[in-house]
mmCIF file of C-alpha atoms in Angstrom:
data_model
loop_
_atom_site.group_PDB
_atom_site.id
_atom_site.type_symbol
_atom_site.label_atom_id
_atom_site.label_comp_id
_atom_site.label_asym_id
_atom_site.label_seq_id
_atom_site.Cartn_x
_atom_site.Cartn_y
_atom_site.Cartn_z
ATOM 1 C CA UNK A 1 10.454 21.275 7.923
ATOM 2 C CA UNK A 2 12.167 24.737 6.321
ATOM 3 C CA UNK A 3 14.512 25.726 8.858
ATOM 4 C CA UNK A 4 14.608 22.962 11.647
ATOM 5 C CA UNK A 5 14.946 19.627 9.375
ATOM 6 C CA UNK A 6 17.614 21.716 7.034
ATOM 7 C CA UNK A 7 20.391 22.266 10.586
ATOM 8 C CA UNK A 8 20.481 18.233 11.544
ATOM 9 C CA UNK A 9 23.532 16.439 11.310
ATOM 10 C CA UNK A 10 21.793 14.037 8.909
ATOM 11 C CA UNK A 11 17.895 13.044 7.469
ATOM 12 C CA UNK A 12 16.076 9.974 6.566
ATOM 13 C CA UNK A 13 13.424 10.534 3.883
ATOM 14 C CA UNK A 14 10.376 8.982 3.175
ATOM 15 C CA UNK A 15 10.303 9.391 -0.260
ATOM 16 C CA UNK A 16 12.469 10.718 -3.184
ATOM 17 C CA UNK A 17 10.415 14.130 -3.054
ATOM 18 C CA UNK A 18 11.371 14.704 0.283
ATOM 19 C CA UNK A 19 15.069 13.518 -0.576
ATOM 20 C CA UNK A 20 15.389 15.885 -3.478
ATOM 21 C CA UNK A 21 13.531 18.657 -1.053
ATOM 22 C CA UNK A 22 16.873 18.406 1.408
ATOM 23 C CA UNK A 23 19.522 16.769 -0.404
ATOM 24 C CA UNK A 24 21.389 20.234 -0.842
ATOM 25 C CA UNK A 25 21.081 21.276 2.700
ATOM 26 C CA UNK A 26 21.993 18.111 4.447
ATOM 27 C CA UNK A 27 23.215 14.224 3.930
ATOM 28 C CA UNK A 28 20.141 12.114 3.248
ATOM 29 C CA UNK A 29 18.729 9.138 2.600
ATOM 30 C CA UNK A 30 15.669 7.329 1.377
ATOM 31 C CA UNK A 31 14.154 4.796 3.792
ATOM 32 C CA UNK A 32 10.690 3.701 2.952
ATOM 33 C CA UNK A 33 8.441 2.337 5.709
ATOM 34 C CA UNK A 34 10.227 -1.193 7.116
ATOM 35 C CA UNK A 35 9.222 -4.491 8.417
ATOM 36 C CA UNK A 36 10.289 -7.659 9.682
ATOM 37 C CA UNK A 37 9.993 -9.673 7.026
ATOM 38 C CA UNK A 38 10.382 -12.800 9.196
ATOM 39 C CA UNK A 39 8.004 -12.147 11.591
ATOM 40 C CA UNK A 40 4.836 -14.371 11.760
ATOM 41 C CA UNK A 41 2.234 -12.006 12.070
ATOM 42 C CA UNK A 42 2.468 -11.262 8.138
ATOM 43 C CA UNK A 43 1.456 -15.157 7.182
ATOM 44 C CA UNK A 44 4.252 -15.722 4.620
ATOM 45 C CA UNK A 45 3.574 -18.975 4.446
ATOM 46 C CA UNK A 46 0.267 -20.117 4.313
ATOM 47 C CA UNK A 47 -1.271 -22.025 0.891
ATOM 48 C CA UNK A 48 -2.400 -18.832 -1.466
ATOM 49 C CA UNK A 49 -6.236 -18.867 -3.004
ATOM 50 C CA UNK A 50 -8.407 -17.336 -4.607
ATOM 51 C CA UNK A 51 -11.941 -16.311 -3.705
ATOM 52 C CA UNK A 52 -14.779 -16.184 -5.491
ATOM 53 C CA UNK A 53 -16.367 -13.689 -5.251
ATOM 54 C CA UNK A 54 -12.733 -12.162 -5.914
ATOM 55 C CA UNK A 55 -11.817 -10.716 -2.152
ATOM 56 C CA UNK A 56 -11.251 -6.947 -2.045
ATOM 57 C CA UNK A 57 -10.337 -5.443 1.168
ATOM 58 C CA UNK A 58 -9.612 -1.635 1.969
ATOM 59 C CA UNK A 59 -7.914 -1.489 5.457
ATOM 60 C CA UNK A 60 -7.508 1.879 7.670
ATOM 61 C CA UNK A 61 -9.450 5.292 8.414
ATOM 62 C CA UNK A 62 -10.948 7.189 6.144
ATOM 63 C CA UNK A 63 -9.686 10.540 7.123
ATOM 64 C CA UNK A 64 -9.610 12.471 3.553
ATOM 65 C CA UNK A 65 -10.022 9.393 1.658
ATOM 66 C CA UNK A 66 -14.102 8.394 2.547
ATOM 67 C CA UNK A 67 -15.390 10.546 -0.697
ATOM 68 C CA UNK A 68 -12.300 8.915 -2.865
ATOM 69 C CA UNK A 69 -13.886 5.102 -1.513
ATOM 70 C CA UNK A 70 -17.449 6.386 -2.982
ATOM 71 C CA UNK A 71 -16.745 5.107 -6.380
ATOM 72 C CA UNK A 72 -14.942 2.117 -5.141
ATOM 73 C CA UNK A 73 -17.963 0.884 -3.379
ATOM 74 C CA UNK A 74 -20.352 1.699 -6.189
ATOM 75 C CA UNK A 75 -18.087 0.218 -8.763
ATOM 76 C CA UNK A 76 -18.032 -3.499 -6.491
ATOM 77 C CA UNK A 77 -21.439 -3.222 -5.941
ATOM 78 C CA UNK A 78 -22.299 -3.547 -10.195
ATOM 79 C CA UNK A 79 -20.213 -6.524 -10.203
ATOM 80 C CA UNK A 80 -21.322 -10.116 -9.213
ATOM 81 C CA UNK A 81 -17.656 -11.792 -8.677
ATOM 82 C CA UNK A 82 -16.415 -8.885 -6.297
ATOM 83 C CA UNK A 83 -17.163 -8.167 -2.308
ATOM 84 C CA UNK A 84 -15.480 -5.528 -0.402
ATOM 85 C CA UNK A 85 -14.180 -5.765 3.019
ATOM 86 C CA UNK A 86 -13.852 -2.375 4.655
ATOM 87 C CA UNK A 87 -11.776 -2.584 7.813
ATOM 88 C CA UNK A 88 -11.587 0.011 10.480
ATOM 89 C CA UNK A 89 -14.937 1.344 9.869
ATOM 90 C CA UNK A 90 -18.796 0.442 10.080
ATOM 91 C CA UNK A 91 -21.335 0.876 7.436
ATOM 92 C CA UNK A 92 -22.580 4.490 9.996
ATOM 93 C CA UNK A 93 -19.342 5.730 8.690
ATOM 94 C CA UNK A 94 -20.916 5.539 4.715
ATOM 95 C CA UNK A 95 -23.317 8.092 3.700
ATOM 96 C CA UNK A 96 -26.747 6.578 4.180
ATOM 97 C CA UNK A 97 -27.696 7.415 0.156
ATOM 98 C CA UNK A 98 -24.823 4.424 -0.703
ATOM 99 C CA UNK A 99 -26.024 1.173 -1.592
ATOM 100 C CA UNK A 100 -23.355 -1.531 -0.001
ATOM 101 C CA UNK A 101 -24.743 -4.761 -1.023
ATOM 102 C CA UNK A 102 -21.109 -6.199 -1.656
ATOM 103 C CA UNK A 103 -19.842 -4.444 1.180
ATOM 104 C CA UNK A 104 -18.886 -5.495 4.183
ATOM 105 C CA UNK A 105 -17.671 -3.724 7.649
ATOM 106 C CA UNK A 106 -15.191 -5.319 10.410
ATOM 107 C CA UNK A 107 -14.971 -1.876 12.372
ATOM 108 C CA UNK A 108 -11.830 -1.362 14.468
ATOM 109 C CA UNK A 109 -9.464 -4.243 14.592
ATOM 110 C CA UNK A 110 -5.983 -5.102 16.804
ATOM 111 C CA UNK A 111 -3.220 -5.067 14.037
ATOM 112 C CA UNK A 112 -2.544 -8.297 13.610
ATOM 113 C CA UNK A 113 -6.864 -9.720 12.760
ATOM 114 C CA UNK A 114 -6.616 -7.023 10.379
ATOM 115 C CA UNK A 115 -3.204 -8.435 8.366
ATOM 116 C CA UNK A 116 -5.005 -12.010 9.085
ATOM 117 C CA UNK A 117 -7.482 -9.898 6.708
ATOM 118 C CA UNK A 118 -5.116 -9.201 4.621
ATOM 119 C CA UNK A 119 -3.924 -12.604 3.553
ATOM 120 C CA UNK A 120 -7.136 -14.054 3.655
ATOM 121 C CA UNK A 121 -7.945 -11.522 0.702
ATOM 122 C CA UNK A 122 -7.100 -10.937 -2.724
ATOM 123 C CA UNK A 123 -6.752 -7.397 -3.800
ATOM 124 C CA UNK A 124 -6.149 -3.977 -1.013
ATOM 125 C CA UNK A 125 -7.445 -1.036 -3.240
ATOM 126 C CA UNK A 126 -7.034 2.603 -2.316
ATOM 127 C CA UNK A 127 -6.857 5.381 -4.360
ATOM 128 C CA UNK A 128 -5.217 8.324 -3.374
ATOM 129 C CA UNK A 129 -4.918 11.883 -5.548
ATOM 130 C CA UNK A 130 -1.748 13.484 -6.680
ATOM 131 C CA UNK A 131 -0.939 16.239 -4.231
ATOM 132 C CA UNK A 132 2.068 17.267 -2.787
ATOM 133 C CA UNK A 133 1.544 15.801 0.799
ATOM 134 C CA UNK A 134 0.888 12.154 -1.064
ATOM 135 C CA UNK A 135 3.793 12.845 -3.006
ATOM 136 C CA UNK A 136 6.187 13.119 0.212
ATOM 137 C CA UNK A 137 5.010 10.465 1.444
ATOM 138 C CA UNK A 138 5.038 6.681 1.030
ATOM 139 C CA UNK A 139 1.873 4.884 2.137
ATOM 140 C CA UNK A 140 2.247 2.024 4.817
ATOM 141 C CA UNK A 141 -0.867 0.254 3.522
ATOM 142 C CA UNK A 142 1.643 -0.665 0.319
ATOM 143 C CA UNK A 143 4.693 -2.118 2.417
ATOM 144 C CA UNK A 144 1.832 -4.149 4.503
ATOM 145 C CA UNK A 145 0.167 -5.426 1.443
ATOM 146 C CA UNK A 146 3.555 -6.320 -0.772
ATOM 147 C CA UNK A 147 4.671 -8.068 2.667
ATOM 148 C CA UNK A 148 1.867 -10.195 3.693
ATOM 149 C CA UNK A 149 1.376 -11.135 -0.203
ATOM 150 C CA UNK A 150 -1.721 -8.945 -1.062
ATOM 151 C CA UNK A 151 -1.458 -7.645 -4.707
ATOM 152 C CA UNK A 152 -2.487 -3.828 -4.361
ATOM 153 C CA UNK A 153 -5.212 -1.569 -6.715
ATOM 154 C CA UNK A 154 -4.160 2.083 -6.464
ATOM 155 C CA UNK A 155 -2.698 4.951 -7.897
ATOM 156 C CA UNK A 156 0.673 5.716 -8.793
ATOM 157 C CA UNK A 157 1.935 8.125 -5.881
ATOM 158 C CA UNK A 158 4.838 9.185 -3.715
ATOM 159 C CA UNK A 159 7.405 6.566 -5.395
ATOM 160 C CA UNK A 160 5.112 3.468 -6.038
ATOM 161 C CA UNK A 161 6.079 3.282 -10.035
ATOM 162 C CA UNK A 162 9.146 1.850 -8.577
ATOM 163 C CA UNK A 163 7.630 -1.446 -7.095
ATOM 164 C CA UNK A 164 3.563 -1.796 -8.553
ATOM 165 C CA UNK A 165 4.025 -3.371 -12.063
ATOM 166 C CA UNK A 166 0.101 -2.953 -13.834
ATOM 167 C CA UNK A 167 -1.261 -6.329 -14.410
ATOM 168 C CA UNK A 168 1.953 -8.295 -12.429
ATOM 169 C CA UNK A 169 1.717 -7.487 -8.783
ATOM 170 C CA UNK A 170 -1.087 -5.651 -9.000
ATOM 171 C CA UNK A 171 -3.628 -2.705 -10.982
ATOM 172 C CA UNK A 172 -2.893 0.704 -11.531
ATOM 173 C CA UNK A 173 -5.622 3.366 -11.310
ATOM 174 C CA UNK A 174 -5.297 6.542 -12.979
ATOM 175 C CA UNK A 175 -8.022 8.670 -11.857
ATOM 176 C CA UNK A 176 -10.896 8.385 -10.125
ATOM 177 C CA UNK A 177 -12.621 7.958 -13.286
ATOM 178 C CA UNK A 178 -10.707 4.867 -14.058
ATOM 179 C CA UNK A 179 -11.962 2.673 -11.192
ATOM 180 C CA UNK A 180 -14.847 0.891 -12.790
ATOM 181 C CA UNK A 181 -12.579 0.267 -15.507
ATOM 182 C CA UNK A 182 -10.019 -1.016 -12.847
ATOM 183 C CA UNK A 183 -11.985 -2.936 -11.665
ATOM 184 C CA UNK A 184 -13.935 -4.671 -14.692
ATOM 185 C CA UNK A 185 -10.540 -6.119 -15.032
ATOM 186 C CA UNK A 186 -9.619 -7.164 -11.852
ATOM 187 C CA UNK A 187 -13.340 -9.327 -11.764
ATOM 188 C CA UNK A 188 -12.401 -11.005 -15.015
ATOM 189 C CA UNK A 189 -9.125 -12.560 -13.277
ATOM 190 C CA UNK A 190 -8.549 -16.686 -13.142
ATOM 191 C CA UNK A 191 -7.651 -18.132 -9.737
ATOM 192 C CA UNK A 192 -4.475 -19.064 -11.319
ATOM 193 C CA UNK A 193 -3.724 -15.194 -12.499
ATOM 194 C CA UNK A 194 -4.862 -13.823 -8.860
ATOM 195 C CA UNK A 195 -2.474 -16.947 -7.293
ATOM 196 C CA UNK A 196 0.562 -16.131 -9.666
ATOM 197 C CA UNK A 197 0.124 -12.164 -8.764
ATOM 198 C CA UNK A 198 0.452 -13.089 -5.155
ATOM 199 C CA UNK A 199 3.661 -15.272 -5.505
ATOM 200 C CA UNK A 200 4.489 -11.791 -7.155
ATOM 201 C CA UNK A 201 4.020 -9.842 -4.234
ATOM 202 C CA UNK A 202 5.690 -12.089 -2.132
ATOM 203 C CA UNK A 203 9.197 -11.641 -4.141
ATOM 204 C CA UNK A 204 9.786 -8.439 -3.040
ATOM 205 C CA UNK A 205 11.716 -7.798 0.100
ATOM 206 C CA UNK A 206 12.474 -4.601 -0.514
ATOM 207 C CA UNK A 207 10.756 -3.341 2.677
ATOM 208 C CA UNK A 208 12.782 -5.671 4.903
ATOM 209 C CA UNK A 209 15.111 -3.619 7.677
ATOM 210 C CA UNK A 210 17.792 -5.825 6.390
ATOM 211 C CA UNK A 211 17.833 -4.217 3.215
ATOM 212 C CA UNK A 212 18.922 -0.840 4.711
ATOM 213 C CA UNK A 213 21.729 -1.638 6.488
ATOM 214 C CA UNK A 214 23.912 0.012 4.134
ATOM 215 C CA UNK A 215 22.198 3.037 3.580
ATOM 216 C CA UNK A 216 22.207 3.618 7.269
ATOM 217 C CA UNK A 217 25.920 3.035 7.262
ATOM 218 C CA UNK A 218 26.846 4.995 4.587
ATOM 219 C CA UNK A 219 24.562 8.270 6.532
ATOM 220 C CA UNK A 220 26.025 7.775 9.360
ATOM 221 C CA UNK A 221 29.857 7.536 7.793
ATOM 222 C CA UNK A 222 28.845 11.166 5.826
ATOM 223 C CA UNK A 223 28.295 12.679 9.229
ATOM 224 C CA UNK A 224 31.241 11.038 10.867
ATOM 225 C CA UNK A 225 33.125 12.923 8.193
ATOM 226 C CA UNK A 226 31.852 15.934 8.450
#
């Protein structure tokens, strides 16, 4: 990523950090993760609901991210109107000493049952600390949730302040601290509020392949050029 990246005829970025990182060593642009907008599997449109208990689902390995899902759980489990849905994992993958009484466990799933998940929920919530590898990235778990019309609860990295609006298409968390506060909020929400936040999501295309068409061109133009 010092030398090699820096001698190509051209980059695609992830993120702005990574952008800014190369932008004065070679022509680059910012592509975020892309979909298909159009394609069935992300249940566009089917009727939206709302759940009750409100439907909170947390899709994906744990990897680093198991102790930051601690307080998550424990936060769900004081409320009455929220359940957890923890797919890609099993309740052997929790430390024993955690209560999950509002929790529940899919394990491993194809793709596609777990976006079926997805739109059959209300809220994805992962948090995610400030670091420098979350900053040069740009998690997938967003584009998938924004897509399939899932209103997401996490924290403000890599270059999410441009799409997650607090209270509008979703919550923001803070800090770790902040998630019971999170989500006392989030388990006070109408079925109309959850509904509206959804048709929300749903407005942004942003992650569509479409939408890049010109920032491919104009790369590949710069290198023509060069």
């Amino acid at each position: 990523m010092k030398t090699g990246n820096k001698m190509v005829d051209g980059l695609i970025g992830i993120s702005n950090f990574l952008c800014d990182y190369y932008r004065n060593d070679v022509p680059v642009i910012r592509v975020t993760p892309l979909i298909d907008i159009e394609d069935e599997k992300w249940h566009r449109n089917r009727e939206l609901t709302a759940g009750s208990p409100i439907r909170l689902v947390f899709a994906g390995t744990f990897g680093a991210s198991k102790d930051l899902l601690i307080p998550i759980i424990e936060a769900v489990n004081k409320s009455s109107n929220l359940h957890l849905t923890i797919v890609g994992a099993t309740n052997s993958d929790i430390p024993a000493n955690v209560t999950t009484k509002n929790v529940s466990f899919t394990g491993r799933l194809p793709h596609k049952e777990a976006l079926t998940i997805l739109s059959q929920s209300d809220f994805q919530i992962f948090y995610r600390e400030d670091n420098i590898t979350t900053r040069a990235g740009f998690p997938t778990k967003f584009v998938e949730s924004m897509t399939v019309g899932l209103p997401v609860i996490t924290s403000l990295t890599s270059d999410l302040a441009e799409y997650l609006r607090d209270g509008e298409n979703g919550f923001v968390i803070h800090s770790a601290d902040d998630i019971p506060n999170v989500l006392n909020r989030v388990a006070k929400l109408t079925p109309e509020k959850i509904i509206d936040m959804k048709k929300k999501c749903l407005s942004i295309n942003d992650f569509d392949y479409r939408i890049q068409t010109e920032a491919f061109e104009s790369l590949f133009k710069t290198i023509r050029l060069q």
